[in-house]
Short mmCIF file of C-alpha atoms and ligand atoms in Angstrom, two decimals:
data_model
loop_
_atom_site.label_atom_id
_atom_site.label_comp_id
_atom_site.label_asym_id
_atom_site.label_seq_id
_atom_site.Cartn_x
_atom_site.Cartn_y
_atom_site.Cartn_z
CA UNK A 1 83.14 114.19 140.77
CA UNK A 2 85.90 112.39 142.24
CA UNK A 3 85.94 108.84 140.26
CA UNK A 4 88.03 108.23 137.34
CA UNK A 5 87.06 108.05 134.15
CA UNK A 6 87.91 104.29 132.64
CA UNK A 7 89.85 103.55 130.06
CA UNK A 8 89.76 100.91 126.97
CA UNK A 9 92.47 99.49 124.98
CA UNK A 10 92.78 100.86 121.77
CA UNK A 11 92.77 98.15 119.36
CA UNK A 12 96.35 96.47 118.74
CA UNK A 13 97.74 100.03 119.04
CA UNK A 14 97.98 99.61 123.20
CA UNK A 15 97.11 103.63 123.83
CA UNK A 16 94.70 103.12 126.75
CA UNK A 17 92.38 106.16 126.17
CA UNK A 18 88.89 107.44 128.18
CA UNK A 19 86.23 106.18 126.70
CA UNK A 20 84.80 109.90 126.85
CA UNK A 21 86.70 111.27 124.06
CA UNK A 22 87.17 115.11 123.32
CA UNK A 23 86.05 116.13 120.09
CA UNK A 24 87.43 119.04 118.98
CA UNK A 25 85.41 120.25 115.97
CA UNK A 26 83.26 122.78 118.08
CA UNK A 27 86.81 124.66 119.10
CA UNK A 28 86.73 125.73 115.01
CA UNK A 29 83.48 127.30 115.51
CA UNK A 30 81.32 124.88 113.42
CA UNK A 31 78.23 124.81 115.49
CA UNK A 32 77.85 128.10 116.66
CA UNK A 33 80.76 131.05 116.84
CA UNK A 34 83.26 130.06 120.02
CA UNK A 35 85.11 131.90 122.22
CA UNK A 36 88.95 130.71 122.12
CA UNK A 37 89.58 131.07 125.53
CA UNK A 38 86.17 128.80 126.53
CA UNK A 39 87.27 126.30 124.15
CA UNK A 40 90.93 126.55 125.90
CA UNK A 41 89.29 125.85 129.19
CA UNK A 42 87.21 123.65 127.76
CA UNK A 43 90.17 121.60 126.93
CA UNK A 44 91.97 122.17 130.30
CA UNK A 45 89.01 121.24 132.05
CA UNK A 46 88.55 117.58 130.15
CA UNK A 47 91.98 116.63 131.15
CA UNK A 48 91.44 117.58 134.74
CA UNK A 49 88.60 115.14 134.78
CA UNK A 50 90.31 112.10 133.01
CA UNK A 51 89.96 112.51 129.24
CA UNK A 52 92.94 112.01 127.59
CA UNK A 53 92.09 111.63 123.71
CA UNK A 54 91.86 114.44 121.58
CA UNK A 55 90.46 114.50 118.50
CA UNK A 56 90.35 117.47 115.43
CA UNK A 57 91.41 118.18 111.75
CA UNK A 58 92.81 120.79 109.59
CA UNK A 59 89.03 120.78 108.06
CA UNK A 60 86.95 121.86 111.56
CA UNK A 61 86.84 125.43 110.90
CA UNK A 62 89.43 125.89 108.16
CA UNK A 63 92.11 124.53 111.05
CA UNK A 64 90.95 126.89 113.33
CA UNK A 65 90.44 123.94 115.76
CA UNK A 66 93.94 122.84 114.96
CA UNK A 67 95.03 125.46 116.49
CA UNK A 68 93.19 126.23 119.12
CA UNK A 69 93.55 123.13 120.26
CA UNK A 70 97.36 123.55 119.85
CA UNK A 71 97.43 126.31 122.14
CA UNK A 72 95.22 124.28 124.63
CA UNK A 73 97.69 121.58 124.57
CA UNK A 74 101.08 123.09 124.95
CA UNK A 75 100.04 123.69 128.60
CA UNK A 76 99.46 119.73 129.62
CA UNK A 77 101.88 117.18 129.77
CA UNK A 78 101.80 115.71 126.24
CA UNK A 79 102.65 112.22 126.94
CA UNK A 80 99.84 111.40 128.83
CA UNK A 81 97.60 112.73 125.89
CA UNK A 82 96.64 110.63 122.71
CA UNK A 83 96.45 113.84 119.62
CA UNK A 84 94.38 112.14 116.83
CA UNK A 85 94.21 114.50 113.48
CA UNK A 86 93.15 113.79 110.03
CA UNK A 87 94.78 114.60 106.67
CA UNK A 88 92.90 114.61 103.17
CA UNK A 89 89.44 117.04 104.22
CA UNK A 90 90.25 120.58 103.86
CA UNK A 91 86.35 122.05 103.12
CA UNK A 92 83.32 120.78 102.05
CA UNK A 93 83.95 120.01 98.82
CA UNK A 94 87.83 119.94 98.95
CA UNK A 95 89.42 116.75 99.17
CA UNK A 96 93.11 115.78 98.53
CA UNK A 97 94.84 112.53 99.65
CA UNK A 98 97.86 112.72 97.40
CA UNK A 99 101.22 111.33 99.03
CA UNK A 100 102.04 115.22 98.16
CA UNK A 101 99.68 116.71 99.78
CA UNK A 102 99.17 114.40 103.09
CA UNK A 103 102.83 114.86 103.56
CA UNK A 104 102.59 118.66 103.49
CA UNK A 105 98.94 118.56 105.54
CA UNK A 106 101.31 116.74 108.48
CA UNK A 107 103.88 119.07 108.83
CA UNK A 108 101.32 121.69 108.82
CA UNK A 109 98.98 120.05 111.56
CA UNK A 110 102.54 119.38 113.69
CA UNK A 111 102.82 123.18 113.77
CA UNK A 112 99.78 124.40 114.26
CA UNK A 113 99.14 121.89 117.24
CA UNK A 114 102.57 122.54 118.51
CA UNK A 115 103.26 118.85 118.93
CA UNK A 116 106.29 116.98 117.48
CA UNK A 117 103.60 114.05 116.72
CA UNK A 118 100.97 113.05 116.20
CA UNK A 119 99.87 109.54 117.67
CA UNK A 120 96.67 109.01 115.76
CA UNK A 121 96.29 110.59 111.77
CA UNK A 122 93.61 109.62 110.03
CA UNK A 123 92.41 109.68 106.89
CA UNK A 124 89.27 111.98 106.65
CA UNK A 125 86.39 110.85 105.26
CA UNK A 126 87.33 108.29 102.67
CA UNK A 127 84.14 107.76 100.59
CA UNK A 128 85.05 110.97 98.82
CA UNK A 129 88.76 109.92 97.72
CA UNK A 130 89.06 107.01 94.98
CA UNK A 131 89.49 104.35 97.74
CA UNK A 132 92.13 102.84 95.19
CA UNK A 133 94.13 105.63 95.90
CA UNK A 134 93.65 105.57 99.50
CA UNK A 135 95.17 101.75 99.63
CA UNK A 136 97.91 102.53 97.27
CA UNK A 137 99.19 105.85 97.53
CA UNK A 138 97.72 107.21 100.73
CA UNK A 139 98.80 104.75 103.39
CA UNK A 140 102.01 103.80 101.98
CA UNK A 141 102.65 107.40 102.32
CA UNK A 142 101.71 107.09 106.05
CA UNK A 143 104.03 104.13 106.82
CA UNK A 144 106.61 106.43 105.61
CA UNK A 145 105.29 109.29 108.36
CA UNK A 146 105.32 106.47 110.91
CA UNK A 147 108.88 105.10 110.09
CA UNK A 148 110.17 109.08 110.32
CA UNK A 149 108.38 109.00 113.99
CA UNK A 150 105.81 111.66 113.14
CA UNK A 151 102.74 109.82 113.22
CA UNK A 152 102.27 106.74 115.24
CA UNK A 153 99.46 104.97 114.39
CA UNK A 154 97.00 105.46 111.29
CA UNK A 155 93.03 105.30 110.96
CA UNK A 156 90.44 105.31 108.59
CA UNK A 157 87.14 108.01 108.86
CA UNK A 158 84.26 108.02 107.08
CA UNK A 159 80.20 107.43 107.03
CA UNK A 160 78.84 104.85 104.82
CA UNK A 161 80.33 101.97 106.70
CA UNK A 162 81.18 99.42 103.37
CA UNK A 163 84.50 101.95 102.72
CA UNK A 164 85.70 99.82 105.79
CA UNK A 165 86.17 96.61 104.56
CA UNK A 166 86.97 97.50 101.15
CA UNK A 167 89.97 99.57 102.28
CA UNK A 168 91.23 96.74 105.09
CA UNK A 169 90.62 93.87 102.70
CA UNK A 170 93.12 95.33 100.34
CA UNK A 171 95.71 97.15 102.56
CA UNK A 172 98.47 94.97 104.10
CA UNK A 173 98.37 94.28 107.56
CA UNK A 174 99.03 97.00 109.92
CA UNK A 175 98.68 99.67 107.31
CA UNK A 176 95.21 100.94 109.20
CA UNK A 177 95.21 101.05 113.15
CA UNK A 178 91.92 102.09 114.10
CA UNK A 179 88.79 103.10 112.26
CA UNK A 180 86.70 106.23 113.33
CA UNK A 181 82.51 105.74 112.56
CA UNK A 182 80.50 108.66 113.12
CA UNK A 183 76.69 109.22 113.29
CA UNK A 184 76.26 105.29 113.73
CA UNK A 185 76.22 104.15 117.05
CA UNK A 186 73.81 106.55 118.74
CA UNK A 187 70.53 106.11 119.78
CA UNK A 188 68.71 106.43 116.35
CA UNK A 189 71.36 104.34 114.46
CA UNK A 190 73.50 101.06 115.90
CA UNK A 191 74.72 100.31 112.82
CA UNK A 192 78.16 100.00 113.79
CA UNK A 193 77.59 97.51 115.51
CA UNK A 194 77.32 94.95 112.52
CA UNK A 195 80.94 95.66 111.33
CA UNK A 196 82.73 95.18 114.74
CA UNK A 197 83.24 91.53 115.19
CA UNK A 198 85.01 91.89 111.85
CA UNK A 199 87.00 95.31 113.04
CA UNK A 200 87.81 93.05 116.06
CA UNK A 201 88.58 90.32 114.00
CA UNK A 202 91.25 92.45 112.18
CA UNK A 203 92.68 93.89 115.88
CA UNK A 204 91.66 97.46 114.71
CA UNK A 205 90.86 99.94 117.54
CA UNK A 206 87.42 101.48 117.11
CA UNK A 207 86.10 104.48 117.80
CA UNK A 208 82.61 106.05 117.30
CA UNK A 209 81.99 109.45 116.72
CA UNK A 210 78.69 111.62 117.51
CA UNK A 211 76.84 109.95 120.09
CA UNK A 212 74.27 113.25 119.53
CA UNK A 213 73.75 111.92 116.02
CA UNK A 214 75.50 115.72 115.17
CA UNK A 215 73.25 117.87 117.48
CA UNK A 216 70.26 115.63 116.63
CA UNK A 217 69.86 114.35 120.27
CA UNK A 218 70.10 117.71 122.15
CA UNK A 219 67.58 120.03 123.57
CA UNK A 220 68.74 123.07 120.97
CA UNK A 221 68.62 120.77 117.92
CA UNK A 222 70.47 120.59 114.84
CA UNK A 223 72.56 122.81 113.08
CA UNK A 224 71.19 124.15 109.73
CA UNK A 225 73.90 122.08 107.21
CA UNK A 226 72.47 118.98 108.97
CA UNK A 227 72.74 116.59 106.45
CA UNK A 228 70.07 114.20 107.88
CA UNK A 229 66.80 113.28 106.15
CA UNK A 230 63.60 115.31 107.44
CA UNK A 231 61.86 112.02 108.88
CA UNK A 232 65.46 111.44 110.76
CA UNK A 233 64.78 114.77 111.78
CA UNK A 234 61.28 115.08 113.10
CA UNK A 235 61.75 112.04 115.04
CA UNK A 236 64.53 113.54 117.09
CA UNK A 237 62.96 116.26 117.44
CA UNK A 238 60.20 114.24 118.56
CA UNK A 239 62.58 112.28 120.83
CA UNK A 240 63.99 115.35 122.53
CA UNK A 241 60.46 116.99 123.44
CA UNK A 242 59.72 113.72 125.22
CA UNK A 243 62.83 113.73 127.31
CA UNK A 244 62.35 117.85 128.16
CA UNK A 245 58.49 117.35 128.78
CA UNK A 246 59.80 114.25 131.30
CA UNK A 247 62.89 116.11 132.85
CA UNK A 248 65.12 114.14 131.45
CA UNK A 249 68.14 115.30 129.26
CA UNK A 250 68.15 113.94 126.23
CA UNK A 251 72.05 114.29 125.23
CA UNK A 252 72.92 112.56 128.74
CA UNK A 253 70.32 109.79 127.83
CA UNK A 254 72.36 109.35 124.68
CA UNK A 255 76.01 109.42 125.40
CA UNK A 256 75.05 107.07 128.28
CA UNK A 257 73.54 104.58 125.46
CA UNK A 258 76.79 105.17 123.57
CA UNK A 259 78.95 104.66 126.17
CA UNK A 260 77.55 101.11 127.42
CA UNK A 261 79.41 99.63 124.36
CA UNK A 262 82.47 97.57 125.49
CA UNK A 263 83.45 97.33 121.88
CA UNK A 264 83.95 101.42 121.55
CA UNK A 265 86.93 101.98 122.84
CA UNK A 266 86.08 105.87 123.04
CA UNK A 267 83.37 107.93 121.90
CA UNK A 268 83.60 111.28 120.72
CA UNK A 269 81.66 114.08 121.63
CA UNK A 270 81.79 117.56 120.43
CA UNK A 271 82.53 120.25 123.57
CA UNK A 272 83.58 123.66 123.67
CA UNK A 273 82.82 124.75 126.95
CA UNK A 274 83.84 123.83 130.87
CA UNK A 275 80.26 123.10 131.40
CA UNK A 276 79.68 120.68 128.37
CA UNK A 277 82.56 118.87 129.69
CA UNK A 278 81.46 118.63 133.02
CA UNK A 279 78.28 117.31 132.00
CA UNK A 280 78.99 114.87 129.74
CA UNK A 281 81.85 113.78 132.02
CA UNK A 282 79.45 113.34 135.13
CA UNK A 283 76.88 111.51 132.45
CA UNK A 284 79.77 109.24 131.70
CA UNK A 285 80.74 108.32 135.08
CA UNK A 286 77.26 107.66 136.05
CA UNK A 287 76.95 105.43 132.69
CA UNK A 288 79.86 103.27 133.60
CA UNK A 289 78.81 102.83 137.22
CA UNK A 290 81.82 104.55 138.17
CA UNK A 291 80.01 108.18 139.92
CA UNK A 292 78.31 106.18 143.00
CA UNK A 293 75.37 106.37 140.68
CA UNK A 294 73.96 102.78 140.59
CA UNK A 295 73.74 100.79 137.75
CA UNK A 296 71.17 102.80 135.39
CA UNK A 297 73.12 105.46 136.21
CA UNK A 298 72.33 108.34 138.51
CA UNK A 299 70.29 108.35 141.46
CA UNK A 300 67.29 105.70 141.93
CA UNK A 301 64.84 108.16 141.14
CA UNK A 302 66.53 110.13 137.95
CA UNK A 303 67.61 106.55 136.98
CA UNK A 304 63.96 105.35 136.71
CA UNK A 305 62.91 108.31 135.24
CA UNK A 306 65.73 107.43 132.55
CA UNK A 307 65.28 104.09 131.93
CA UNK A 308 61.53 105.00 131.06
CA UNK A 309 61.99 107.78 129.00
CA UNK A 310 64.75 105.44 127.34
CA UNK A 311 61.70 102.76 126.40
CA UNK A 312 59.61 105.44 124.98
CA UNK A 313 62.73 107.12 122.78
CA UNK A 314 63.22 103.62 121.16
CA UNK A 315 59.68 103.48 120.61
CA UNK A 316 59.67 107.74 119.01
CA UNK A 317 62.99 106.94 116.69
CA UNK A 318 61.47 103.07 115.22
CA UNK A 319 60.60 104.42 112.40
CA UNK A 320 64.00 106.01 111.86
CA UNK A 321 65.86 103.26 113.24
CA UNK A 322 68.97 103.23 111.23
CA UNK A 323 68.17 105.75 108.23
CA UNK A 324 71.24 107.90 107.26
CA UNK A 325 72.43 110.26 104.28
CA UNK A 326 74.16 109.80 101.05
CA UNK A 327 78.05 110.64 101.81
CA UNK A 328 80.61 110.54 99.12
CA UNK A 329 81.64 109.61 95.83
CA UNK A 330 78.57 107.85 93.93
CA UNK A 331 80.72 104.27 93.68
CA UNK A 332 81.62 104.17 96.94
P1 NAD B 401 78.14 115.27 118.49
O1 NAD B 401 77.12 114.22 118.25
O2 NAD B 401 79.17 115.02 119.52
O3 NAD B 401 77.35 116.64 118.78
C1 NAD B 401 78.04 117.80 119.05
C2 NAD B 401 77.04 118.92 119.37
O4 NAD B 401 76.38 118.58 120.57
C3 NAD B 401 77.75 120.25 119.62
O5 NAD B 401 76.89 121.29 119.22
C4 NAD B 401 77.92 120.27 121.14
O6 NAD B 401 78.02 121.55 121.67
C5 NAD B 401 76.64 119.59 121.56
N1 NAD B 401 76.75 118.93 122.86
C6 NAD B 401 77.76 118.16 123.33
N2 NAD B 401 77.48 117.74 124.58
C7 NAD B 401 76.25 118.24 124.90
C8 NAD B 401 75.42 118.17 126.04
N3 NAD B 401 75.78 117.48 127.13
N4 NAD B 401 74.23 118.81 126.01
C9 NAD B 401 73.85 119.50 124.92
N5 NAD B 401 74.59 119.63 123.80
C10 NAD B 401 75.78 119.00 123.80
O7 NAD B 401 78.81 115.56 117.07
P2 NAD B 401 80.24 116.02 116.58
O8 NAD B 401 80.80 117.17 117.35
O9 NAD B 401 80.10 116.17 115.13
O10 NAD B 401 81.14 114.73 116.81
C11 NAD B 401 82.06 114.60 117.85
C12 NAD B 401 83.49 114.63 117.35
O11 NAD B 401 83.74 113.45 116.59
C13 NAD B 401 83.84 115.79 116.42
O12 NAD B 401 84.15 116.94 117.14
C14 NAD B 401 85.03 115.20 115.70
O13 NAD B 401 86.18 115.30 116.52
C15 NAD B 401 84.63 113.74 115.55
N6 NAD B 401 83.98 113.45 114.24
C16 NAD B 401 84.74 112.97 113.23
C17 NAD B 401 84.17 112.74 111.99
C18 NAD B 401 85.04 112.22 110.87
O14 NAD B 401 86.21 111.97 111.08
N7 NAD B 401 84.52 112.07 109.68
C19 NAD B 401 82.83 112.98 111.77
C20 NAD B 401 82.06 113.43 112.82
C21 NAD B 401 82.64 113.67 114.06
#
């Protein structure tokens, strides 16, 4: 692998960042138990190869990925690496976006990732904070974390994509930075899609998070707290038996689908190990035309064998084209 891996523009914040992104929820050990020193050179190994966005939260493993990822990064040169965390998640059920507590939750995340800042904190996942709160308490709390030179941009997480607009229709502009989707711009669910000419509208970076669908689109499945529906499901599970009886990887298949979208600026994938990186690195190279694949991506042969099993995934997941789960606070 000797090509680089491209960059997009961020939004109006100017970071130029791979659009393979490193997400670091795996390093805390929520998919299966990980090794600390894998997910170390798991890290190491991603920023060899060109990715240079990082992405975790105090939540991913009760901030074990924090700081694992902390330890990871206090070996690379931090300026050339974008450190996105979230504030406001801290377990499944615990939520707290209190000026109070965001303000503590920063200072914490600063030492455990051994960084003096942080250039991307987000709020994490909004639907389940009175969104009220998050335009009038939360964010103003954040400009005051920016002007102090701790934070330097702020974003916006969450699933059911109408928190979006209600939030950035009522905050003032340049209170939100860049918004972070997950689970919608994959190969069972575009919906995404929809909201970004008025994301782009607003100069707000995007990024899209889960290009697996959360494990959905890999050969060993799910993990049990998947929060899909069981016709969601069956028909990746359906999906993913095509691609293996065809020879054809279905996770590579899917962060290549992800990673056609000019729009993204970077998309997230969960890694833990060297050879998940390397993988999904090569997968993106050979994507963006940029691994001496041609343009399907790979070899003529593999790239064939792609683009059919492609036309016959579309065809497996119709029928749960778009279907996702409840997320959040009832109103919202
Ligand atoms: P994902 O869709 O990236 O799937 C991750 C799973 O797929 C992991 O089990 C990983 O080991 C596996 N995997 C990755 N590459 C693979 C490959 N080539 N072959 C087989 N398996 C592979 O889901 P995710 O990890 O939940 O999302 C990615 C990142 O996005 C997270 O780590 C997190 O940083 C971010 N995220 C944020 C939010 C939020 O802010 N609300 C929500 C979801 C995800």
């Amino acid at each position: 692998m000797h090509a680089k891996l491209p960059r997009r523009v961020l939004g109006s914040t100017g970071l130029e960042v791979s659009v393979l992104g490193f997400g670091a929820s795996p390093l805390g050990s929520v998919f299966e138990e990980i090794n600390e020193a894998d997910g170390i050179a798991a890290v190491h190994e991603a920023f060899r190869l060109g990715i240079n966005v990082f992405d975790t939260s105090p939540f991913y493993g009760a901030t074990k990925s924090e700081t694992v990822l902390g330890k990871a990064l206090k070996d690379l040169p931090r300026e050339q690496i974008v450190v996105c965390t979230k504030v406001g998640r801290y377990g499944p059920e615990l939520f707290d976006f209190s000026a109070e507590r965001i303000t503590a939750s920063v200072a914490e995340s600063l030492a455990r990732l051994q960084t003096p800042y942080i250039d991307l904190l987000q709020c994490h996942d909004i639907e389940f904070a009175p969104l009220d709160q998050i335009v009038n308490e939360t964010l103003p709390a954040l400009a005051r974390l920016k002007e102090r030179g701790l934070v330097r941009f702020v974003g916006i997480t969450g699933l059911p994509l109408g928190v979006f607009p209600y939030v950035l229709d009522r905050a003032p502009p340049g209170a939100v930075d860049v918004v972070l989707s997950y689970c919608h711009y994959s190969l069972n669910d575009t919906s995404l899609a929809g909201l970004v000419p008025y994301l782009r509208a607003k100069g707000l970076g995007v990024i899209s998070a889960s290009p697996l669908s959360m494990g959905l689109l890999t050969k060993q499945g799910p993990p049990s707290w998947h929060p899909a529906p069981p016709e969601v499901k069956a028909a990746c599970a359906a999906a993913a038996s095509h691609c293996a009886a065809q020879g054809v990887d279905i996770s590579s298949l899917a962060l290549k689908f992800a990673l056609r979208n000019p729009d993204i600026a970077t998309t997230l994938v969960g890694m833990a190990s060297v050879e998940v990186v390397r993988a999904n690195v090569e997968s993106a190279l050979a994507a963006l035309g940029a691994g001496g694949g041609d343009a399907a991506g790979g070899t003529s042969e593999a790239a064939g064998a792609e683009l059919r099993a492609l036309a016959e995934v579309e065809r497996i997941l119709a029928p749960a084209r778009d279907v996702t789960w409840p997320s959040g606070r009832p109103e919202n």
